[in-house]
CSV table of C-alpha atoms in Angstrom, one decimal:
chain,number,residue,atom,x,y,z
A,142,UNK,CA,74.9,105.5,149.5
A,143,UNK,CA,71.2,103.9,150.1
A,144,UNK,CA,70.6,100.9,148.0
A,145,UNK,CA,68.7,103.1,145.2
A,146,UNK,CA,71.9,104.4,145.1
A,147,UNK,CA,73.8,100.8,144.4
A,148,UNK,CA,71.3,100.2,142.0
A,149,UNK,CA,72.0,103.3,139.9
A,150,UNK,CA,76.3,102.4,140.0
A,151,UNK,CA,74.9,99.3,138.7
A,152,UNK,CA,72.9,100.2,135.4
A,153,UNK,CA,75.4,102.6,135.2
A,154,UNK,CA,77.8,99.8,134.7
A,155,UNK,CA,76.3,98.4,132.8
A,156,UNK,CA,75.9,100.3,130.7
A,157,UNK,CA,79.9,100.7,129.3
A,158,UNK,CA,80.3,97.3,129.1
A,159,UNK,CA,79.3,98.0,124.8
A,160,UNK,CA,82.2,101.6,125.5
A,161,UNK,CA,84.0,99.2,127.7
A,162,UNK,CA,84.2,96.2,125.0
A,163,UNK,CA,84.5,99.2,122.5
A,164,UNK,CA,87.6,100.8,123.9
A,165,UNK,CA,89.9,97.7,125.1
A,166,UNK,CA,89.4,96.1,121.6
A,167,UNK,CA,90.9,99.5,120.3
A,168,UNK,CA,94.4,99.8,123.2
A,169,UNK,CA,96.0,97.1,121.7
A,170,UNK,CA,98.7,98.5,119.7
A,171,UNK,CA,98.4,96.9,116.8
A,172,UNK,CA,94.2,96.3,116.5
A,173,UNK,CA,94.9,100.6,116.2
A,174,UNK,CA,97.2,100.2,113.8
A,175,UNK,CA,95.0,98.1,111.8
A,176,UNK,CA,92.0,100.4,112.4
A,177,UNK,CA,93.8,103.4,111.0
A,178,UNK,CA,94.7,102.0,108.6
A,179,UNK,CA,91.8,100.4,107.6
A,180,UNK,CA,90.6,104.5,108.1
A,181,UNK,CA,92.0,105.1,105.1
A,182,UNK,CA,91.0,102.3,102.8
A,183,UNK,CA,90.5,98.7,102.4
A,184,UNK,CA,93.5,96.2,102.4
A,185,UNK,CA,94.8,92.0,102.3
A,186,UNK,CA,96.2,90.9,105.6
A,187,UNK,CA,99.5,90.5,102.8
A,188,UNK,CA,99.5,94.9,103.0
A,189,UNK,CA,98.8,95.3,106.3
A,190,UNK,CA,101.8,93.1,106.9
A,191,UNK,CA,103.8,94.7,104.5
A,192,UNK,CA,102.5,98.4,105.9
A,193,UNK,CA,103.6,97.8,109.7
A,194,UNK,CA,106.3,95.3,109.6
A,195,UNK,CA,104.3,92.8,111.5
A,196,UNK,CA,103.6,89.3,111.0
A,197,UNK,CA,101.2,87.6,108.6
A,198,UNK,CA,100.4,85.1,111.8
A,199,UNK,CA,100.5,88.8,114.2
A,200,UNK,CA,97.9,91.0,111.7
A,201,UNK,CA,95.5,87.5,110.7
A,202,UNK,CA,94.8,87.3,114.7
A,203,UNK,CA,93.8,91.0,115.0
A,204,UNK,CA,92.3,91.1,112.3
A,205,UNK,CA,90.4,87.8,112.9
A,206,UNK,CA,89.6,89.8,116.2
A,207,UNK,CA,88.8,93.5,115.0
A,208,UNK,CA,86.0,90.8,113.2
A,209,UNK,CA,84.7,88.9,116.0
A,210,UNK,CA,84.1,92.8,117.3
A,211,UNK,CA,82.3,94.0,114.3
A,212,UNK,CA,84.4,96.6,113.6
A,213,UNK,CA,86.5,95.5,110.2
A,214,UNK,CA,84.1,93.4,107.2
A,215,UNK,CA,86.0,91.1,104.7
A,216,UNK,CA,85.1,91.0,101.1
A,217,UNK,CA,85.9,88.3,98.8
A,218,UNK,CA,87.8,89.0,95.7
A,219,UNK,CA,88.9,86.3,94.3
A,220,UNK,CA,90.5,83.9,96.1
A,221,UNK,CA,91.7,87.9,98.3
A,222,UNK,CA,89.9,88.7,101.3
A,223,UNK,CA,90.3,92.9,101.2
A,224,UNK,CA,89.4,93.9,104.8
A,225,UNK,CA,87.3,97.6,105.9
A,226,UNK,CA,86.2,99.4,108.1
A,227,UNK,CA,82.5,98.1,109.2
A,228,UNK,CA,81.5,101.6,110.4
A,229,UNK,CA,82.6,105.0,109.2
A,230,UNK,CA,81.5,106.4,112.7
A,231,UNK,CA,85.3,105.2,114.1
A,232,UNK,CA,86.9,107.5,111.9
A,233,UNK,CA,85.2,110.5,114.5
A,234,UNK,CA,86.7,108.4,117.2
A,235,UNK,CA,90.0,108.3,116.0
A,236,UNK,CA,89.3,112.4,115.3
A,237,UNK,CA,87.8,112.9,118.0
A,238,UNK,CA,90.5,111.2,120.5
A,239,UNK,CA,93.7,113.2,118.3
A,240,UNK,CA,91.0,116.2,119.7
A,241,UNK,CA,91.0,115.0,123.1
A,242,UNK,CA,95.1,114.2,123.1
A,243,UNK,CA,95.7,117.6,121.7
A,244,UNK,CA,94.0,119.4,124.5
A,245,UNK,CA,94.7,117.0,127.4
A,246,UNK,CA,98.8,118.1,126.4
A,247,UNK,CA,98.8,114.3,126.1
A,248,UNK,CA,98.5,114.0,130.3
A,249,UNK,CA,97.3,111.2,129.2
A,250,UNK,CA,100.8,109.9,127.9
A,251,UNK,CA,102.7,111.0,131.2
A,252,UNK,CA,99.7,109.1,133.7
A,253,UNK,CA,101.9,107.2,135.8
A,254,UNK,CA,98.6,103.8,135.5
A,255,UNK,CA,97.5,104.6,132.1
A,256,UNK,CA,100.7,105.5,130.0
A,257,UNK,CA,103.8,105.6,128.0
A,258,UNK,CA,102.8,104.0,125.3
A,259,UNK,CA,104.0,100.9,124.3
A,260,UNK,CA,107.1,101.4,122.7
A,261,UNK,CA,106.5,98.4,120.1
A,262,UNK,CA,103.2,99.8,118.7
A,263,UNK,CA,104.0,99.3,115.4
A,264,UNK,CA,105.5,102.1,112.4
A,265,UNK,CA,103.4,102.6,109.4
A,266,UNK,CA,104.9,102.2,106.6
A,267,UNK,CA,104.5,104.1,103.3
A,268,UNK,CA,102.0,102.6,100.8
A,269,UNK,CA,102.7,101.6,97.1
A,270,UNK,CA,100.4,104.0,94.5
């Protein structure tokens, strides 16, 4: 490969850094579960703890990470903090992922490199209405 081709590959990698960071931020099962839950509406850490069945410290750590990544925002109401997604486009990303998984027959779950999904994936508990 000549140096011009090499430059193209490097500039292509540079252009992918944002996407790599985005997908990395969602690659943790707990963070993915939190963002999927917040796609359904705002929640406090105590709500997420109860619904995901995880310790408060775990949920707080992952919410903080998502906030640092710019995917989640907190809104104070008195002494409580309500978290929500910063951008509705994240819900479109979830829908596109589900469509892709359905179209490929969930082949990624069978991939020896990327699958199967972790056994410790948090399970959502029903929300109290």
